[in-house]
Amino acid sequence: MVGISLGEQHFIKGGIAQDLRTDGRKRLTYRPIYVETGVIAHANGSARVKIGGTDVIASVKAEIGRPSSLQPDKGKVAVFIDCSPTAEPTFGGRGGEELSSELALALQRCLLGGKSGAGAGINLSSLLIKEGKVCWDLYIDGLVISSDGNLLDALGAAIKAALTNTAIPKVNVSAEMADDEQPEIDISDEEYLQFDTSSVPVIVTLTKVGTHYIVDATAEEESQMSSAVSISVNRVGHICGLTKRGGSGLDPSVILDMISVAKHVTETLMNKLDSDISAAEAREEES
Amino acid sequence: MAAKPGAATPTYSPKLVGRSRLPIFKDSDLDWTRPDGRGFHQCRPALLQTGAVSSASGSAYAEFGNTKVIVSVFGPRESKKAMTYSDVGRLNCNVSYTTFASSTLGQGTDHKEYSSMLHQALEGVIIMETFPKTTVDVFALVLESGGSDLSVLISCASLALADAGIMMYDLITAVSVSCIGKSLMIDPVTEEEGCEDGSFMMTCMPSRYEITQLTITGEWTTPNINEAMQLCLDACSKLGEIMRDCLKQSTSASDE
Amino acid sequence: MGLPDSSQDLTSEMEVDAFRRIFPLRFFERHLSESLRPDARPLDKARDTIVNLGLVSTADGSALAKIGSTTMLAAIRMEVMTPSTESPDEGCIAVEFHMPPICSPIVRPGRPAEAAPVISKRLSDTILSSGMIDLKELCLVSGKAAWMGYLDIYCLDADGALFDAALLSAVAAFSNLQIPVVALNDNGRIVAISDEKEQDNASIIEEEAVNKEKRKLTLKNIPFSLTCILHKNYILADPTTEEESIMDTLVTVVLDSSDQMVSFYKSGGEALAYSSSIKSCVELARKRAKELKEILGEMDVD
């Protein structure tokens, strides 16, 4: 991040206070979003999402695994994020690692729901093939190619698109087997199952600059933030996860207000993303 | 240290303010009594003690039911050689578990996730300008994990920081709430955390009435969030008083 | 070297503290010449010792030992293993000593203390060689199943004489150990039985139960240890961290309950030990063992 002069700082803050940001947007307007699916051929599903100067890729890889003994009726999902040093020099070394694990943690919190599975974007039970024996392990990898703020929202959108794009082979399990043995499985290479992604939430990050908060902050704007709250909301308007960043405290009423603003913003964002994703899917099929 | 005879165990139980509602345990679709027989909005008794570790600059021991943690604070002391000059202080947090902390975990490990969350919760309260060029280390060990570990860790860490004389804007208190079915349960134990539909963890500065850290997982409706927040705020301010009393006691004891 | 002029070093509190930091050795020698230590103990006296049992509910046996401010928490978890072919009717004890970052300013996360593995090994040697535990008692089904006891000792506060405190907490944890009730199921695996279940279908369990009721181990030859510092002509029992850092010749004597010597460590250091001073160390250890036996004995009564 290049240092910003005092004058520029005032300009950014002043613009936000007057509901006219430096790039001409209003406080609650997103930058143009561009979605492309099927960008990685050998993954089960993948997508690239660009929001302004932020560019991320998400891929979904499914592997056959064993359910954990604690939850024998569920598959497993792991989220990894990699912040490439090409996106930002500070991502090299420790700085990137910390940011990566923070983002991965926030995404897990937003996508995987509670311990009982309520509010989960991905239905873990649908990943089960044979109870206690075989299940799908989903590896969701996010890669930050270029960073201009609002990484979490972009990654959330990319994962949603990648999951929509994901096709998992149908698996047949041989019915007869002893209790202790691992069942034989037959992975079909013709029949594929699609994911139901309607319950995958979208993530909206509200960045607080001065007394106002904005959506989709650029890196410049993020450098002026006092704190940011990322809220993931699903289609029915329930909150699926919330993470706060930035050290400074917030008044409880402000947080509640942010939640209601986020819910309002998501409605339009969700519809826009859905239509973008289906358009991208259609494009991919044509080509 | 762990169980000194005669140490008073103050209890606190938050009440829902401003609204009258039916008691939640009459909720017909959920037949659930809490494993330890508490009310849904009743916290576990909190046992807090400062000065648990003599070689640390400050330390505290906290026992909430079966959750037992020790936090030591070292410093401010010289930052690592590799660190560049900084005109504000640095904070370094580490959380680890004993091998016998829980019956399922099995091995003692560093807990990276909790370490970074403890860091995030504390960095906003400590007045870093008061110790430039140096580092304050906050190390925590979970002796026994009995649920709501992170919130106990955060409260205990703020007590240890106060004991070490590190300048803070306010004490930091943390409380978790679990949502199971339609019910909200404050300060959940491990069994409850295992089957919760959603969890809500809030840290706040009770005197300044500010939320410094908030994490929500699972599915929540807005009224539920409002209620959980009110419960937490209430419990936090009560816990804050208990912590303040604990600090007052320890200073008056050392004066004698 | 010569002792400093008393009119200079005792003018105020502050100067004593400064003197202690700048000339630690002279500060201590000054005390030693008066047969007194900075914490007002006579040279041969150990610090106050407290033992508490059964503090960890997730473990099968646990104890907290405090010598002065040195604090150790020991916990034992019992698991089932298949015994080795050489000793088909013996169980096993695995001892590990941990120094987490909370215990001392010198331990940092990711950089474990050098002392920890050394003490770990010494504890394991002492406990196994003392014959305190009959490993045959840990057998469940000969050749098939035996108990593996994981003993983990955590140092919560390090202020000298770590080995003594660790051994004391380990011994106390063993005296607190309750071996859980288990049975052999059809597949040849050992399963735990809860108390209620046992009452429900007592007749079935009666046949299968390998370990019918919660039992304690018989402990014989309990080892007790005392660490002393040798410095010039002085012998200091039960040193603090400060004393250990200034005078580095340490002698640890481990005696069992019938005053037999289990082990003796002298880990280098400047001072050479004459046989007379070793004899005095052993004599001090004998007294200390008696004290510790009483402390543990009080626990058993409860």
mmCIF file of C-alpha atoms in Angstrom, chain B residues 3 9 23 28 45 58 83 93 117 168 179 206 219:
data_model
loop_
_atom_site.group_PDB
_atom_site.id
_atom_site.type_symbol
_atom_site.label_atom_id
_atom_site.label_comp_id
_atom_site.label_asym_id
_atom_site.label_seq_id
_atom_site.Cartn_x
_atom_site.Cartn_y
_atom_site.Cartn_z
ATOM 1 C CA ALA B 3 -8.729 -24.194 44.774
ATOM 2 C CA THR B 9 -17.134 -17.613 44.449
ATOM 3 C CA PRO B 23 -39.834 -18.031 30.394
ATOM 4 C CA SER B 28 -43.196 -26.414 24.101
ATOM 5 C CA PRO B 45 -20.173 -19.006 38.886
ATOM 6 C CA GLY B 58 0.926 -10.064 35.852
ATOM 7 C CA MET B 83 11.423 -6.397 14.645
ATOM 8 C CA CYS B 93 -0.674 -13.593 22.156
ATOM 9 C CA MET B 117 -8.835 -13.956 18.221
ATOM 10 C CA MET B 168 -5.965 -0.075 29.163
ATOM 11 C CA CYS B 179 -28.682 -20.802 20.199
ATOM 12 C CA PRO B 206 -18.472 -2.468 30.021
ATOM 13 C CA GLU B 219 -28.213 -19.230 11.585
#
